[in-house]
mmCIF file of C-alpha atoms in Angstrom:
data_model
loop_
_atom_site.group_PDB
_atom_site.id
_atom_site.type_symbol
_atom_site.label_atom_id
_atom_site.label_comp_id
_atom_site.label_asym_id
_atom_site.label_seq_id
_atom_site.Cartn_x
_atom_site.Cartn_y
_atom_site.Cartn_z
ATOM 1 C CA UNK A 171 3.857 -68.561 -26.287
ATOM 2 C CA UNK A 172 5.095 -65.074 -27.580
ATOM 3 C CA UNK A 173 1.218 -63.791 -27.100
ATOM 4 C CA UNK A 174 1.599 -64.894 -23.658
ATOM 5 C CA UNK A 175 4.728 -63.747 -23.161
ATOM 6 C CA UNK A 176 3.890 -60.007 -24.593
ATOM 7 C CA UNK A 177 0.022 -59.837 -23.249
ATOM 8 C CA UNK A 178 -0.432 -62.108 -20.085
ATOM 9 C CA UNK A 179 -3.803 -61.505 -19.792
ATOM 10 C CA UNK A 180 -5.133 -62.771 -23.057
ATOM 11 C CA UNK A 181 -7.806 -65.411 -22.763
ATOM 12 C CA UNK A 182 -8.164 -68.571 -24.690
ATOM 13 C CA UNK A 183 -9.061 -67.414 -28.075
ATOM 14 C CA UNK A 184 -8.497 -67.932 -31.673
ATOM 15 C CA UNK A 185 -5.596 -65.487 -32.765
ATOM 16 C CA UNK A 186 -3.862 -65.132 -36.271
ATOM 17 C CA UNK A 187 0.293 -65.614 -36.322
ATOM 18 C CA UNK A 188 2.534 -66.429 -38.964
ATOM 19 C CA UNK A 189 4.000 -69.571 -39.680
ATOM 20 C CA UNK A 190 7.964 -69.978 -40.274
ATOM 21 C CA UNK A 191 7.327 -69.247 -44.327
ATOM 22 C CA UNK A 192 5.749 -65.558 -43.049
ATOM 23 C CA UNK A 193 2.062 -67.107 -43.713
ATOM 24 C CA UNK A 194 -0.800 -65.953 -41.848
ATOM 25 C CA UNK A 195 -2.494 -68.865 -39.862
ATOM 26 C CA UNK A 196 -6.190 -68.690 -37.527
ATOM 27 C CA UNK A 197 -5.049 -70.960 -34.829
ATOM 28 C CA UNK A 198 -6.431 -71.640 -31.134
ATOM 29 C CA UNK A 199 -4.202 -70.662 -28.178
ATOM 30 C CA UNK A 200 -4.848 -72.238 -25.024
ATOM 31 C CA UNK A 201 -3.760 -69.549 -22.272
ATOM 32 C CA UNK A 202 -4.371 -71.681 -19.272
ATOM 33 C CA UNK A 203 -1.385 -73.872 -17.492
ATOM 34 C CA UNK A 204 -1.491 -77.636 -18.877
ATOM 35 C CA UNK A 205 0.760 -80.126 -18.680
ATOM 36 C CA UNK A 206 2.605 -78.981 -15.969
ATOM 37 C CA UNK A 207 3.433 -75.690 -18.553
ATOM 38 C CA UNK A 208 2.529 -72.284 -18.464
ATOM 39 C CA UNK A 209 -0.237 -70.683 -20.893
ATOM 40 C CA UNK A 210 0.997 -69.868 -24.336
ATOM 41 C CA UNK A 211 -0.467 -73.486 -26.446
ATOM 42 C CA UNK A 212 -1.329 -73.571 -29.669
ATOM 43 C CA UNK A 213 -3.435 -76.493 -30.785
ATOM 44 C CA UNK A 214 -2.618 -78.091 -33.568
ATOM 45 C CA UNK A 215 -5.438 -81.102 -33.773
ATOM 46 C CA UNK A 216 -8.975 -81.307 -31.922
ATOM 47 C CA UNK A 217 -11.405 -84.145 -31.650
ATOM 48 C CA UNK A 218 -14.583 -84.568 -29.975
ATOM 49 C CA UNK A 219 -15.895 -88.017 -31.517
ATOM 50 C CA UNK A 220 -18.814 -87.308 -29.472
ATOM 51 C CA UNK A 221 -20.137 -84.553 -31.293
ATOM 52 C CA UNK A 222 -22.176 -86.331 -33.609
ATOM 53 C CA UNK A 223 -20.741 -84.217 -36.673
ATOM 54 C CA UNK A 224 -17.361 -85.242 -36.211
ATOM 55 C CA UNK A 225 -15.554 -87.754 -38.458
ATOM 56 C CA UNK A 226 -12.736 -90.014 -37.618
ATOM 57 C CA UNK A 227 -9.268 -89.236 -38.784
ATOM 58 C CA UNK A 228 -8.266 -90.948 -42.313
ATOM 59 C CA UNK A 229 -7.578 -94.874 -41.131
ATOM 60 C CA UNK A 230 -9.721 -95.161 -38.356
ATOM 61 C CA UNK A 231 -13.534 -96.458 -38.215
ATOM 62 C CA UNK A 232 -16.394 -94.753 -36.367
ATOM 63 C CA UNK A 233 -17.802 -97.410 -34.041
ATOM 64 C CA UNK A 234 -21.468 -96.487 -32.599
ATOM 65 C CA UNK A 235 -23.176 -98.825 -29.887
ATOM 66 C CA UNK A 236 -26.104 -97.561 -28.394
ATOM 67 C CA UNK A 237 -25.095 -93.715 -28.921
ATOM 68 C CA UNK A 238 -21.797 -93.769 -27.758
ATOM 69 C CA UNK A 239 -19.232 -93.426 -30.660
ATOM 70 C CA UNK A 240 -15.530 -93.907 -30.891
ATOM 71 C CA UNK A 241 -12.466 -94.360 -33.152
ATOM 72 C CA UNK A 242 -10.793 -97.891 -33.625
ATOM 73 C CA UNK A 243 -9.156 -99.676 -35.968
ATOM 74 C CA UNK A 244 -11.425 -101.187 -38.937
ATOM 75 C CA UNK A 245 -12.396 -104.529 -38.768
ATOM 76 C CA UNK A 246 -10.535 -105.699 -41.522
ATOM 77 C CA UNK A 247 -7.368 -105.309 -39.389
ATOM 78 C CA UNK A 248 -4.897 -108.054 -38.114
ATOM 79 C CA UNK A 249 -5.556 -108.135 -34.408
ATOM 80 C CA UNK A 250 -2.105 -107.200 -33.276
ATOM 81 C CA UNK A 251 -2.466 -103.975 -35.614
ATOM 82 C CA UNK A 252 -1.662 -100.544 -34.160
ATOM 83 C CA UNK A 253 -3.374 -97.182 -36.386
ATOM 84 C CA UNK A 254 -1.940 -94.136 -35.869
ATOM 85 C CA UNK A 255 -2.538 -90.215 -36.953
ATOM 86 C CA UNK A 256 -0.543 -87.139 -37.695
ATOM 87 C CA UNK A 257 -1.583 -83.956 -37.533
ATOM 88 C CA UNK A 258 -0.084 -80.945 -39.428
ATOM 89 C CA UNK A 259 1.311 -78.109 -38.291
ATOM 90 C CA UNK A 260 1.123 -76.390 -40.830
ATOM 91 C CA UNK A 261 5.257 -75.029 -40.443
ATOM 92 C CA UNK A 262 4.376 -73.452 -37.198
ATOM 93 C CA UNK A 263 7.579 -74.168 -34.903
ATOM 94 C CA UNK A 264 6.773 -76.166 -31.690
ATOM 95 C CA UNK A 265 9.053 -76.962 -28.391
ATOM 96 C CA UNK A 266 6.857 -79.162 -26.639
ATOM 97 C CA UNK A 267 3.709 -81.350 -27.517
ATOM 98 C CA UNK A 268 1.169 -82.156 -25.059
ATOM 99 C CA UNK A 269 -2.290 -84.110 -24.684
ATOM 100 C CA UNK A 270 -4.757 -86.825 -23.956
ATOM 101 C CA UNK A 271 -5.452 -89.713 -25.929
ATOM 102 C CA UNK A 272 -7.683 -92.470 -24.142
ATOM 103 C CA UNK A 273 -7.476 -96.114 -25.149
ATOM 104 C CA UNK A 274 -9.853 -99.061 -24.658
ATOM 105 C CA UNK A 275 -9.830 -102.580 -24.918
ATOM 106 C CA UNK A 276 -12.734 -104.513 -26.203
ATOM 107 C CA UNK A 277 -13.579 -107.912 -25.403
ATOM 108 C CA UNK A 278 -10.436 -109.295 -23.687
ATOM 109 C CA UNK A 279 -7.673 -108.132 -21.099
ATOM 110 C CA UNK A 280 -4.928 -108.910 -23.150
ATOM 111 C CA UNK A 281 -4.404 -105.681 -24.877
ATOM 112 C CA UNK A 282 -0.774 -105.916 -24.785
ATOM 113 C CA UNK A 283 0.742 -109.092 -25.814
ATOM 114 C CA UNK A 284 4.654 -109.856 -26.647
#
C-alpha cells in the first residue's frame, strides 16, 4: 500500500519491504484494484494446483482424474470433516485480506448438512 501510495504508477511486480521486526522480505504486490480496493496488495499465499509442479498445502490430498487435479480432503477423513490452511505472513502487518477459494462437491448435493 505505501508503494502505491508513494509511486502510483508501479506495476505488479515483486518488490523487497521490511517486515515489522525491520527484516527484508521479496514479496509480490498486486497494483491493480481487487476486491472492491485500490492497488497496493501484497500476496501472502499463491496456488495454481494446475500447474503440474505444484503440491498441495500440508493436510490436503492431490486428487488427479483424467488430468485435472485438485486439493481435497484425504480419504481417510470422516465425511463431515472440514481441512483448512494458514498461510504466514511472515510479521508483515495487514488491514484487509482478500481472495478466491473455489469449492466442489463430489458425488452428492448435500454438501452442507446440520
Amino acid at each position: 500500500e505505501q508503494i502505491k501510495a508513494n509511486w502510483p504508477d508501479s506495476p505488479s511486480d515483486y518488490y523487497i519491504i521490511a517486515d515489522s521486526n525491520g527484516h527484508a522480505r521479496h514479496v509480490y504486490c498486486h497494483m491493480e484494484e481487487l476486491c472492491d480496493s485500490k492497488g497496493g496488495w501484497m500476496r501472502v499465499a499463491y496456488l495454481n494446483i494446475s500447474d503440474s509442479t505444484e503440491e498441495c498445502p500440508p493436510g490436503f490430498r492431490l486428487y488427479n482424474q483424467n488430468g485435472v487435479r485438485a486439493c481435497g480432503r484425504p480419504q481417510s477423513s470422516p465425511v463431515r470433516y472440514c481441512q483448512s490452511v494458514k498461510f504466514p505472513s511472515y510479521s508483515i502487518s495487514y488491514s484487509q485480506v482478500c481472495g478466491r477459494v473455489t469449492g466442489y462437491q463430489y458425488g452428492t448435493t448435500n454438501a452442507i448438512q446440520p
